[in-house]
């Protein structure tokens, strides 16, 4: 019995010893991933399809409830379609030294790897890899991303941390539940089959971006100067011209009627009468500007195409 007490003596919440209870991880803990790190993880995962890829996550442990990931980088690895392992432990140290010289003093907060096409969960190899990371830092996390199932507007990603098997033997919860943040995301059946809530638990992921990252993401939706030089199909262009001229004819007749109605009225009466009605003059000007810009761009694109090709 004394040997059993010494074995479980350092475990939090064990009632057989007089040692004080150690603090448990809170269920409100979340991982904040920057947009730069998310884009790099997706790009790395897409480049490795159909093989798994892995890399390290750089950031900081802000407090007991927040882990901030600001950047990631790939590392030498040996991957197959169902597993991936690091093959060069010296590379991590050298890479961190070089990143410090470029203004990246952050520490390693965990690692990421991809599951191309088969969801977010952790295999036996992934659990062994996570055990080596948690041996260095108990708060290290493992992020799993699926680059195949991820589409525009929805990224299939999840974050995990291992459960101490000795706590499971005692029937204790791995985290203290003081918040519902850790239970907002519904676990997938596939992850539950592969050991979720038995060997590891899921953590909430949050995305943060600063002002420069917002500008970078906004520029992705802007049209480049090459779009203006692209010639439209002639049948589609002529149909667009006919539609615009037809609308201009309608707006012209409406504008003529408005001018006739304004005769003999004061400025206040004209303003009250125009409330809630379409302004044909403004629409007519917009139609003229649109028609001229489309035709000028079509002519420029056609001339460039003739000269180049």
mmCIF file of C-alpha atoms in Angstrom:
data_model
loop_
_atom_site.group_PDB
_atom_site.id
_atom_site.type_symbol
_atom_site.label_atom_id
_atom_site.label_comp_id
_atom_site.label_asym_id
_atom_site.label_seq_id
_atom_site.Cartn_x
_atom_site.Cartn_y
_atom_site.Cartn_z
ATOM 1 C CA UNK A 1 0.000 0.000 0.000
ATOM 2 C CA UNK A 2 2.892 2.340 0.729
ATOM 3 C CA UNK A 3 4.332 1.655 -2.713
ATOM 4 C CA UNK A 4 0.968 2.454 -4.296
ATOM 5 C CA UNK A 5 0.747 5.672 -2.290
ATOM 6 C CA UNK A 6 4.208 6.730 -3.405
ATOM 7 C CA UNK A 7 3.324 5.826 -7.022
ATOM 8 C CA UNK A 8 0.185 7.990 -7.041
ATOM 9 C CA UNK A 9 1.502 10.551 -4.572
ATOM 10 C CA UNK A 10 2.175 13.277 -7.115
ATOM 11 C CA UNK A 11 -1.141 12.928 -8.941
ATOM 12 C CA UNK A 12 -3.626 15.772 -8.462
ATOM 13 C CA UNK A 13 -6.674 14.989 -6.431
ATOM 14 C CA UNK A 14 -5.486 11.661 -4.970
ATOM 15 C CA UNK A 15 -7.114 11.402 -1.570
ATOM 16 C CA UNK A 16 -4.788 8.767 -0.111
ATOM 17 C CA UNK A 17 -1.943 11.237 0.492
ATOM 18 C CA UNK A 18 -1.604 14.383 2.474
ATOM 19 C CA UNK A 19 -0.040 16.286 -0.444
ATOM 20 C CA UNK A 20 -1.952 19.350 -1.639
ATOM 21 C CA UNK A 21 -3.921 19.062 -4.876
ATOM 22 C CA UNK A 22 -2.101 20.236 -7.986
ATOM 23 C CA UNK A 23 -3.979 22.607 -10.323
ATOM 24 C CA UNK A 24 -5.728 20.926 -13.230
ATOM 25 C CA UNK A 25 -5.903 22.319 -16.748
ATOM 26 C CA UNK A 26 -8.999 24.467 -17.172
ATOM 27 C CA UNK A 27 -11.621 23.637 -19.800
ATOM 28 C CA UNK A 28 -11.671 27.299 -20.896
ATOM 29 C CA UNK A 29 -8.130 27.079 -22.284
ATOM 30 C CA UNK A 30 -7.980 27.967 -25.975
ATOM 31 C CA UNK A 31 -5.374 28.116 -28.731
ATOM 32 C CA UNK A 32 -5.153 31.336 -30.759
ATOM 33 C CA UNK A 33 -3.764 30.799 -34.266
ATOM 34 C CA UNK A 34 -2.743 33.741 -36.442
ATOM 35 C CA UNK A 35 -3.894 33.956 -40.051
ATOM 36 C CA UNK A 36 -0.269 33.684 -41.223
ATOM 37 C CA UNK A 37 0.207 30.390 -39.369
ATOM 38 C CA UNK A 38 -3.119 29.052 -40.650
ATOM 39 C CA UNK A 39 -2.293 29.904 -44.277
ATOM 40 C CA UNK A 40 1.154 28.312 -44.003
ATOM 41 C CA UNK A 41 -0.294 25.144 -42.480
ATOM 42 C CA UNK A 42 -2.907 24.877 -45.240
ATOM 43 C CA UNK A 43 -0.357 25.530 -47.976
ATOM 44 C CA UNK A 44 2.069 22.983 -46.527
ATOM 45 C CA UNK A 45 -0.708 20.410 -46.186
ATOM 46 C CA UNK A 46 -1.942 20.958 -49.751
ATOM 47 C CA UNK A 47 1.595 20.612 -51.119
ATOM 48 C CA UNK A 48 2.033 17.255 -49.388
ATOM 49 C CA UNK A 49 -1.204 15.589 -50.568
ATOM 50 C CA UNK A 50 -1.598 12.552 -50.548
ATOM 51 C CA UNK A 51 1.202 12.245 -47.954
ATOM 52 C CA UNK A 52 1.060 13.525 -44.393
ATOM 53 C CA UNK A 53 3.270 16.481 -43.481
ATOM 54 C CA UNK A 54 4.289 17.986 -40.158
ATOM 55 C CA UNK A 55 5.902 21.090 -38.693
ATOM 56 C CA UNK A 56 6.430 23.071 -35.512
ATOM 57 C CA UNK A 57 4.297 25.879 -34.086
ATOM 58 C CA UNK A 58 5.934 29.031 -32.723
ATOM 59 C CA UNK A 59 4.288 31.270 -30.159
ATOM 60 C CA UNK A 60 3.958 31.822 -26.451
ATOM 61 C CA UNK A 61 1.954 30.705 -23.442
ATOM 62 C CA UNK A 62 0.162 33.951 -22.606
ATOM 63 C CA UNK A 63 -1.442 32.732 -19.364
ATOM 64 C CA UNK A 64 -3.076 29.634 -17.924
ATOM 65 C CA UNK A 65 -5.968 29.955 -20.368
ATOM 66 C CA UNK A 66 -4.390 31.108 -23.648
ATOM 67 C CA UNK A 67 -1.794 29.716 -26.053
ATOM 68 C CA UNK A 68 -0.861 32.064 -28.889
ATOM 69 C CA UNK A 69 0.569 30.628 -32.140
ATOM 70 C CA UNK A 70 2.021 33.309 -34.435
ATOM 71 C CA UNK A 71 4.011 31.279 -36.986
ATOM 72 C CA UNK A 72 4.859 27.743 -38.120
ATOM 73 C CA UNK A 73 7.652 26.098 -40.093
ATOM 74 C CA UNK A 74 8.106 22.708 -41.721
ATOM 75 C CA UNK A 75 10.781 20.250 -40.686
ATOM 76 C CA UNK A 76 12.498 17.160 -42.176
ATOM 77 C CA UNK A 77 10.092 14.255 -41.941
ATOM 78 C CA UNK A 78 9.322 10.742 -43.068
ATOM 79 C CA UNK A 79 5.660 10.575 -44.065
ATOM 80 C CA UNK A 80 3.236 8.127 -45.633
ATOM 81 C CA UNK A 81 -0.443 8.351 -46.427
ATOM 82 C CA UNK A 82 -1.388 7.492 -42.839
ATOM 83 C CA UNK A 83 1.518 8.589 -40.601
ATOM 84 C CA UNK A 84 4.400 11.055 -40.328
ATOM 85 C CA UNK A 85 7.497 11.260 -38.121
ATOM 86 C CA UNK A 86 10.349 13.753 -37.699
ATOM 87 C CA UNK A 87 13.759 12.467 -38.807
ATOM 88 C CA UNK A 88 16.164 15.300 -37.886
ATOM 89 C CA UNK A 89 16.026 16.491 -34.247
ATOM 90 C CA UNK A 90 18.994 18.854 -34.762
ATOM 91 C CA UNK A 91 17.081 20.806 -37.423
ATOM 92 C CA UNK A 92 14.675 22.214 -34.822
ATOM 93 C CA UNK A 93 17.446 23.813 -32.766
ATOM 94 C CA UNK A 94 19.187 25.295 -35.810
ATOM 95 C CA UNK A 95 15.922 26.602 -37.239
ATOM 96 C CA UNK A 96 14.992 28.323 -33.980
ATOM 97 C CA UNK A 97 18.414 30.009 -33.854
ATOM 98 C CA UNK A 98 18.020 31.300 -37.413
ATOM 99 C CA UNK A 99 14.471 32.505 -36.717
ATOM 100 C CA UNK A 100 15.704 34.511 -33.727
ATOM 101 C CA UNK A 101 18.089 36.332 -36.078
ATOM 102 C CA UNK A 102 15.112 37.294 -38.281
ATOM 103 C CA UNK A 103 13.050 38.678 -35.381
ATOM 104 C CA UNK A 104 11.180 35.526 -34.331
ATOM 105 C CA UNK A 105 12.105 34.975 -30.659
ATOM 106 C CA UNK A 106 9.010 32.863 -29.896
ATOM 107 C CA UNK A 107 9.254 29.400 -28.400
ATOM 108 C CA UNK A 108 7.795 26.112 -29.635
ATOM 109 C CA UNK A 109 4.251 25.680 -28.289
ATOM 110 C CA UNK A 110 3.448 22.459 -30.146
ATOM 111 C CA UNK A 111 3.402 20.803 -33.536
ATOM 112 C CA UNK A 112 1.001 20.317 -36.419
ATOM 113 C CA UNK A 113 0.481 17.628 -39.013
ATOM 114 C CA UNK A 114 -2.009 16.918 -41.774
ATOM 115 C CA UNK A 115 -4.582 14.177 -42.297
ATOM 116 C CA UNK A 116 -5.349 14.487 -46.030
ATOM 117 C CA UNK A 117 -8.941 13.432 -46.509
ATOM 118 C CA UNK A 118 -9.636 11.431 -43.347
ATOM 119 C CA UNK A 119 -10.539 13.972 -40.664
ATOM 120 C CA UNK A 120 -8.924 15.283 -37.496
ATOM 121 C CA UNK A 121 -7.873 12.708 -34.903
ATOM 122 C CA UNK A 122 -4.654 11.252 -33.522
ATOM 123 C CA UNK A 123 -3.193 7.869 -34.411
ATOM 124 C CA UNK A 124 -0.843 5.791 -32.276
ATOM 125 C CA UNK A 125 2.198 7.357 -33.969
ATOM 126 C CA UNK A 126 0.769 10.836 -33.360
ATOM 127 C CA UNK A 127 0.204 10.044 -29.683
ATOM 128 C CA UNK A 128 3.821 8.899 -29.307
ATOM 129 C CA UNK A 129 5.025 12.107 -30.978
ATOM 130 C CA UNK A 130 2.820 14.211 -28.701
ATOM 131 C CA UNK A 131 4.200 12.389 -25.651
ATOM 132 C CA UNK A 132 7.720 13.492 -26.603
ATOM 133 C CA UNK A 133 6.528 17.116 -26.900
ATOM 134 C CA UNK A 134 4.670 17.015 -23.587
ATOM 135 C CA UNK A 135 7.781 15.571 -21.931
ATOM 136 C CA UNK A 136 9.505 18.880 -22.776
ATOM 137 C CA UNK A 137 6.473 21.067 -21.980
ATOM 138 C CA UNK A 138 3.266 19.812 -20.373
ATOM 139 C CA UNK A 139 1.181 22.452 -22.156
ATOM 140 C CA UNK A 140 2.368 21.558 -25.677
ATOM 141 C CA UNK A 141 -0.468 20.981 -28.148
ATOM 142 C CA UNK A 142 -0.944 18.973 -31.330
ATOM 143 C CA UNK A 143 -2.882 20.542 -34.217
ATOM 144 C CA UNK A 144 -4.363 18.309 -36.915
ATOM 145 C CA UNK A 145 -5.510 19.854 -40.205
ATOM 146 C CA UNK A 146 -7.258 18.259 -43.184
ATOM 147 C CA UNK A 147 -6.245 20.104 -46.382
ATOM 148 C CA UNK A 148 -8.523 17.984 -48.588
ATOM 149 C CA UNK A 149 -11.791 18.556 -46.721
ATOM 150 C CA UNK A 150 -10.958 22.228 -46.072
ATOM 151 C CA UNK A 151 -12.822 24.528 -48.475
ATOM 152 C CA UNK A 152 -13.253 28.277 -48.774
ATOM 153 C CA UNK A 153 -14.857 29.597 -45.604
ATOM 154 C CA UNK A 154 -14.420 26.363 -43.630
ATOM 155 C CA UNK A 155 -11.113 24.956 -42.392
ATOM 156 C CA UNK A 156 -11.194 21.412 -41.008
ATOM 157 C CA UNK A 157 -8.792 21.716 -38.079
ATOM 158 C CA UNK A 158 -8.622 20.567 -34.464
ATOM 159 C CA UNK A 159 -6.236 20.807 -31.515
ATOM 160 C CA UNK A 160 -5.479 18.013 -29.031
ATOM 161 C CA UNK A 161 -3.581 17.287 -25.834
ATOM 162 C CA UNK A 162 -2.994 13.904 -24.190
ATOM 163 C CA UNK A 163 -4.796 12.623 -21.097
ATOM 164 C CA UNK A 164 -2.644 11.251 -18.308
ATOM 165 C CA UNK A 165 -3.388 7.476 -18.245
ATOM 166 C CA UNK A 166 -2.914 7.396 -14.458
ATOM 167 C CA UNK A 167 -5.759 9.895 -14.087
ATOM 168 C CA UNK A 168 -7.944 7.648 -16.209
ATOM 169 C CA UNK A 169 -7.094 4.698 -13.928
ATOM 170 C CA UNK A 170 -8.346 6.722 -10.968
ATOM 171 C CA UNK A 171 -11.472 7.775 -12.852
ATOM 172 C CA UNK A 172 -10.649 11.483 -12.608
ATOM 173 C CA UNK A 173 -11.346 14.158 -15.187
ATOM 174 C CA UNK A 174 -8.257 15.467 -17.015
ATOM 175 C CA UNK A 175 -9.571 19.059 -16.860
ATOM 176 C CA UNK A 176 -11.501 21.089 -14.330
ATOM 177 C CA UNK A 177 -14.767 22.281 -15.856
ATOM 178 C CA UNK A 178 -15.212 25.933 -14.926
ATOM 179 C CA UNK A 179 -16.338 27.129 -18.362
ATOM 180 C CA UNK A 180 -18.343 25.840 -21.318
ATOM 181 C CA UNK A 181 -15.776 27.129 -23.831
ATOM 182 C CA UNK A 182 -14.129 23.720 -24.048
ATOM 183 C CA UNK A 183 -17.450 22.077 -24.920
ATOM 184 C CA UNK A 184 -18.709 24.413 -27.667
ATOM 185 C CA UNK A 185 -17.410 22.287 -30.541
ATOM 186 C CA UNK A 186 -19.128 18.963 -31.122
ATOM 187 C CA UNK A 187 -16.699 16.056 -31.432
ATOM 188 C CA UNK A 188 -16.795 14.008 -34.622
ATOM 189 C CA UNK A 189 -17.698 10.324 -34.468
ATOM 190 C CA UNK A 190 -14.473 9.475 -36.291
ATOM 191 C CA UNK A 191 -12.373 11.146 -33.588
ATOM 192 C CA UNK A 192 -14.351 9.421 -30.814
ATOM 193 C CA UNK A 193 -13.651 6.058 -32.439
ATOM 194 C CA UNK A 194 -9.914 6.806 -32.540
ATOM 195 C CA UNK A 195 -9.563 7.573 -28.833
ATOM 196 C CA UNK A 196 -10.890 11.101 -28.291
ATOM 197 C CA UNK A 197 -11.741 11.679 -24.591
ATOM 198 C CA UNK A 198 -9.947 8.405 -23.775
ATOM 199 C CA UNK A 199 -6.336 9.053 -24.769
ATOM 200 C CA UNK A 200 -6.543 12.771 -25.628
ATOM 201 C CA UNK A 201 -8.985 15.672 -25.424
ATOM 202 C CA UNK A 202 -9.875 18.460 -27.840
ATOM 203 C CA UNK A 203 -9.232 22.166 -27.307
ATOM 204 C CA UNK A 204 -10.952 25.244 -28.716
ATOM 205 C CA UNK A 205 -9.179 27.066 -31.548
ATOM 206 C CA UNK A 206 -9.530 30.807 -32.038
ATOM 207 C CA UNK A 207 -8.222 32.893 -34.936
ATOM 208 C CA UNK A 208 -6.643 36.316 -34.498
ATOM 209 C CA UNK A 209 -5.301 38.797 -37.033
ATOM 210 C CA UNK A 210 -3.695 42.199 -36.672
ATOM 211 C CA UNK A 211 -4.153 45.240 -38.891
ATOM 212 C CA UNK A 212 -1.467 44.256 -41.409
ATOM 213 C CA UNK A 213 -2.856 40.734 -41.747
ATOM 214 C CA UNK A 214 -6.329 42.159 -42.359
ATOM 215 C CA UNK A 215 -4.937 44.286 -45.199
ATOM 216 C CA UNK A 216 -3.121 41.263 -46.632
ATOM 217 C CA UNK A 217 -6.278 39.138 -46.607
ATOM 218 C CA UNK A 218 -8.343 41.978 -48.079
ATOM 219 C CA UNK A 219 -5.910 42.320 -50.987
ATOM 220 C CA UNK A 220 -6.587 38.715 -51.972
ATOM 221 C CA UNK A 221 -10.046 39.759 -53.198
ATOM 222 C CA UNK A 222 -8.863 42.794 -55.154
ATOM 223 C CA UNK A 223 -8.721 42.654 -58.935
ATOM 224 C CA UNK A 224 -5.256 42.935 -60.450
ATOM 225 C CA UNK A 225 -4.332 45.179 -63.385
ATOM 226 C CA UNK A 226 -4.334 42.126 -65.670
ATOM 227 C CA UNK A 227 -8.123 41.827 -65.346
ATOM 228 C CA UNK A 228 -8.594 45.126 -67.191
ATOM 229 C CA UNK A 229 -6.602 43.897 -70.190
ATOM 230 C CA UNK A 230 -8.572 40.699 -70.621
ATOM 231 C CA UNK A 231 -10.925 40.841 -73.621
ATOM 232 C CA UNK A 232 -14.476 39.661 -73.033
ATOM 233 C CA UNK A 233 -16.267 37.280 -75.409
ATOM 234 C CA UNK A 234 -17.754 39.348 -78.253
ATOM 235 C CA UNK A 235 -21.253 37.873 -78.084
ATOM 236 C CA UNK A 236 -21.395 38.424 -74.332
ATOM 237 C CA UNK A 237 -19.998 41.950 -74.768
ATOM 238 C CA UNK A 238 -22.559 42.892 -77.442
ATOM 239 C CA UNK A 239 -25.408 41.522 -75.306
ATOM 240 C CA UNK A 240 -24.176 43.594 -72.354
ATOM 241 C CA UNK A 241 -24.098 46.713 -74.549
ATOM 242 C CA UNK A 242 -27.659 46.110 -75.716
ATOM 243 C CA UNK A 243 -28.897 45.649 -72.159
ATOM 244 C CA UNK A 244 -27.194 48.853 -70.977
ATOM 245 C CA UNK A 245 -28.563 50.896 -73.928
ATOM 246 C CA UNK A 246 -32.060 49.511 -73.298
ATOM 247 C CA UNK A 247 -31.868 50.558 -69.656
ATOM 248 C CA UNK A 248 -30.531 53.988 -70.716
ATOM 249 C CA UNK A 249 -33.552 54.432 -72.984
ATOM 250 C CA UNK A 250 -35.879 53.641 -70.085
ATOM 251 C CA UNK A 251 -34.050 56.010 -67.736
ATOM 252 C CA UNK A 252 -34.101 58.768 -70.387
ATOM 253 C CA UNK A 253 -37.883 58.563 -70.715
ATOM 254 C CA UNK A 254 -38.272 58.576 -66.926
ATOM 255 C CA UNK A 255 -35.946 61.570 -66.627
ATOM 256 C CA UNK A 256 -37.972 63.437 -69.274
ATOM 257 C CA UNK A 257 -41.177 62.816 -67.315
ATOM 258 C CA UNK A 258 -39.518 63.990 -64.095
ATOM 259 C CA UNK A 259 -38.490 67.273 -65.757
ATOM 260 C CA UNK A 260 -42.045 67.851 -66.923
ATOM 261 C CA UNK A 261 -43.408 67.144 -63.433
ATOM 262 C CA UNK A 262 -40.965 69.601 -61.825
ATOM 263 C CA UNK A 263 -42.293 72.554 -63.831
ATOM 264 C CA UNK A 264 -44.098 75.056 -61.618
ATOM 265 C CA UNK A 265 -42.965 73.431 -58.322
ATOM 266 C CA UNK A 266 -40.727 74.820 -55.634
ATOM 267 C CA UNK A 267 -37.457 73.146 -54.639
ATOM 268 C CA UNK A 268 -39.013 71.820 -51.425
ATOM 269 C CA UNK A 269 -41.969 70.315 -53.305
ATOM 270 C CA UNK A 270 -39.621 68.644 -55.776
ATOM 271 C CA UNK A 271 -37.573 67.191 -52.897
ATOM 272 C CA UNK A 272 -40.666 65.819 -51.150
ATOM 273 C CA UNK A 273 -42.038 64.345 -54.395
ATOM 274 C CA UNK A 274 -38.761 62.503 -55.129
ATOM 275 C CA UNK A 275 -38.615 60.695 -51.774
ATOM 276 C CA UNK A 276 -38.725 56.902 -52.248
ATOM 277 C CA UNK A 277 -38.435 57.092 -56.029
ATOM 278 C CA UNK A 278 -35.635 56.002 -58.352
ATOM 279 C CA UNK A 279 -33.395 58.849 -59.496
ATOM 280 C CA UNK A 280 -33.258 58.350 -63.296
ATOM 281 C CA UNK A 281 -30.607 61.035 -63.749
ATOM 282 C CA UNK A 282 -28.122 59.261 -61.473
ATOM 283 C CA UNK A 283 -28.830 55.846 -63.016
ATOM 284 C CA UNK A 284 -28.458 57.328 -66.487
ATOM 285 C CA UNK A 285 -25.019 58.736 -65.619
ATOM 286 C CA UNK A 286 -23.897 55.416 -64.122
ATOM 287 C CA UNK A 287 -25.053 53.549 -67.241
ATOM 288 C CA UNK A 288 -23.142 55.908 -69.537
ATOM 289 C CA UNK A 289 -19.966 55.542 -67.450
ATOM 290 C CA UNK A 290 -20.288 51.749 -67.377
ATOM 291 C CA UNK A 291 -20.903 51.544 -71.130
ATOM 292 C CA UNK A 292 -17.891 53.709 -71.981
ATOM 293 C CA UNK A 293 -15.512 51.885 -69.589
ATOM 294 C CA UNK A 294 -16.534 48.441 -70.861
ATOM 295 C CA UNK A 295 -16.070 49.406 -74.504
ATOM 296 C CA UNK A 296 -12.714 51.130 -73.902
ATOM 297 C CA UNK A 297 -11.375 48.096 -72.025
ATOM 298 C CA UNK A 298 -12.693 45.764 -74.718
ATOM 299 C CA UNK A 299 -10.953 47.790 -77.451
ATOM 300 C CA UNK A 300 -7.661 47.912 -75.534
ATOM 301 C CA UNK A 301 -7.760 44.194 -74.835
ATOM 302 C CA UNK A 302 -8.539 43.411 -78.467
ATOM 303 C CA UNK A 303 -5.718 45.613 -79.753
ATOM 304 C CA UNK A 304 -3.187 44.087 -77.351
ATOM 305 C CA UNK A 305 -4.298 40.587 -78.309
ATOM 306 C CA UNK A 306 -3.849 41.409 -82.016
ATOM 307 C CA UNK A 307 -0.399 42.921 -81.470
ATOM 308 C CA UNK A 308 0.923 40.184 -79.169
ATOM 309 C CA UNK A 309 -0.560 37.101 -80.797
#
